[in-house]
Tab-separated table of C-alpha atoms in Angstrom:
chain	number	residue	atom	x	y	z
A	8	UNK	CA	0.000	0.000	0.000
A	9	UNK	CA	1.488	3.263	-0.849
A	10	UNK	CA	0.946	6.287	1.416
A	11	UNK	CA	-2.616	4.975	2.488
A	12	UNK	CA	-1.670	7.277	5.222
A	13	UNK	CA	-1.042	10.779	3.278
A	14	UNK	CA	-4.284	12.340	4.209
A	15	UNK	CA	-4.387	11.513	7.450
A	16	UNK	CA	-4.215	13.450	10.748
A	17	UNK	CA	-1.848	11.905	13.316
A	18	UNK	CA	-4.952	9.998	15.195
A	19	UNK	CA	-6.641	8.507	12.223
A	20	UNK	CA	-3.158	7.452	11.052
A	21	UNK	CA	-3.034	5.020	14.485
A	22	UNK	CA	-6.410	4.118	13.947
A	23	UNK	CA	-5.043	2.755	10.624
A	24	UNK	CA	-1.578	1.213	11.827
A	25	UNK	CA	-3.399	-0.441	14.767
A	26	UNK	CA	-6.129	-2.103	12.366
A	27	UNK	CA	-3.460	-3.458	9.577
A	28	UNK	CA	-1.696	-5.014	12.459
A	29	UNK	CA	-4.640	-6.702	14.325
A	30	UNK	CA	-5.809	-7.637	11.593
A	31	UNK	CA	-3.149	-9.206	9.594
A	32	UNK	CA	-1.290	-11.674	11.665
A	33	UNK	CA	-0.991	-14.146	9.624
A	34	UNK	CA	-0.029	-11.963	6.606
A	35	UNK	CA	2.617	-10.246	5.089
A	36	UNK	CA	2.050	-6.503	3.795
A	37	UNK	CA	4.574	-3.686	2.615
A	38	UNK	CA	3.374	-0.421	3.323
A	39	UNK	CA	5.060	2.595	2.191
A	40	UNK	CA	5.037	5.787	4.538
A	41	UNK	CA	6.547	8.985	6.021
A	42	UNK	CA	4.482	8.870	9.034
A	43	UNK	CA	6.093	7.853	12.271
A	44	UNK	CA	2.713	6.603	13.814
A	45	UNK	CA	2.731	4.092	11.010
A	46	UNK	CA	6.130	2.573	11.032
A	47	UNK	CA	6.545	2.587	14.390
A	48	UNK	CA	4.197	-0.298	14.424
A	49	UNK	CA	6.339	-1.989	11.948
A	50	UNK	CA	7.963	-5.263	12.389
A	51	UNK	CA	10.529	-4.367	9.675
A	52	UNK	CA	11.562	-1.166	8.177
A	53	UNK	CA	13.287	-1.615	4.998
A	54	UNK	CA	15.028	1.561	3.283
A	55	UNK	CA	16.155	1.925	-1.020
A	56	UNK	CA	18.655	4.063	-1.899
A	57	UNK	CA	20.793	4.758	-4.573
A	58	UNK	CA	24.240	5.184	-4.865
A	59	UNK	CA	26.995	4.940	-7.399
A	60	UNK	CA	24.546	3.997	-10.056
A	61	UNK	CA	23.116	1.162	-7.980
A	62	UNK	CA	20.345	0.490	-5.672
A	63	UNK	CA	20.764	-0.536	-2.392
A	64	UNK	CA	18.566	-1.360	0.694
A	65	UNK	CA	18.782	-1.891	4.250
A	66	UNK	CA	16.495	-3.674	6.029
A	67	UNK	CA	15.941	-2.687	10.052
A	68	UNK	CA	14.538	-4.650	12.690
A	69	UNK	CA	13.124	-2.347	14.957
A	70	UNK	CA	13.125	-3.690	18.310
A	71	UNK	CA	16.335	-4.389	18.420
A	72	UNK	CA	17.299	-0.762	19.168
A	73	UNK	CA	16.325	1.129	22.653
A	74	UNK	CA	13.587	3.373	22.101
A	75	UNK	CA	16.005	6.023	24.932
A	76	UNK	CA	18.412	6.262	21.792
A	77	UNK	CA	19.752	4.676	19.173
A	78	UNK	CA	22.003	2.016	20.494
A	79	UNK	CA	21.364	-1.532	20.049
A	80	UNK	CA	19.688	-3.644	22.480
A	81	UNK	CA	22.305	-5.515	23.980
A	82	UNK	CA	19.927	-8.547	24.793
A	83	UNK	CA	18.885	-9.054	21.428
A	84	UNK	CA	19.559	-12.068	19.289
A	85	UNK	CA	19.855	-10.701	16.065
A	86	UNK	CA	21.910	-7.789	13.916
A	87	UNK	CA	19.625	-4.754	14.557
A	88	UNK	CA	19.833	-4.415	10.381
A	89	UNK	CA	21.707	-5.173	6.805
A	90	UNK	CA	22.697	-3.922	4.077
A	91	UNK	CA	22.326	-5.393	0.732
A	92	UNK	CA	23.207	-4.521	-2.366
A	93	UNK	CA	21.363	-4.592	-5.481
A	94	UNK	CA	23.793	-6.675	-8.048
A	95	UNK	CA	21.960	-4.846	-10.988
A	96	UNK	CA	23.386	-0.996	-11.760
A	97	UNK	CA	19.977	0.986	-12.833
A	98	UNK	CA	20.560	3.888	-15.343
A	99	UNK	CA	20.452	7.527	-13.711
């Protein structure tokens, strides 16, 4: 879904988040958005970028960082994200 969330005031944007993620379990759904209230609910965060003529992305587990700042949780079991690059070049 691609900025479902654009028109939205900051509660009706929770009211959103909260129902895609009671209600979809047992799915998988990729959501674009530049509202915090919405990816904060996120199991993953995944960012694209380019650089050097090729696309990369990093993928960011969320709860792996502290929510008092930015340092990773030092009990958790996994690499708070990664970066992967895209083995295709795409054309400026």
């Amino acid at each position: 879904m691609d900025e479902i969330d654009a028109a939205l005031d900051f509660k009706n944007v929770s009211i959103v988040a909260h129902y895609i993620k009671e209600r979809t379990k047992n799915a998988q759904f990729i959501i674009i958005s530049l509202r915090n209230n919405m990816f904060e609910l996120a199991d993953r965060l995944v960012g694209i970028y380019k650089t050097n003529n090729c696309t990369k992305s990093v993928t960011i587990n969320p709860r792996s960082y502290s929510r008092k700042g930015n340092e990773a949780d030092p009990g958790g079991s996994s690499t708070p994200f990664k970066d992967r690059t895209n083995a295709v070049s795409t054309p400026s």
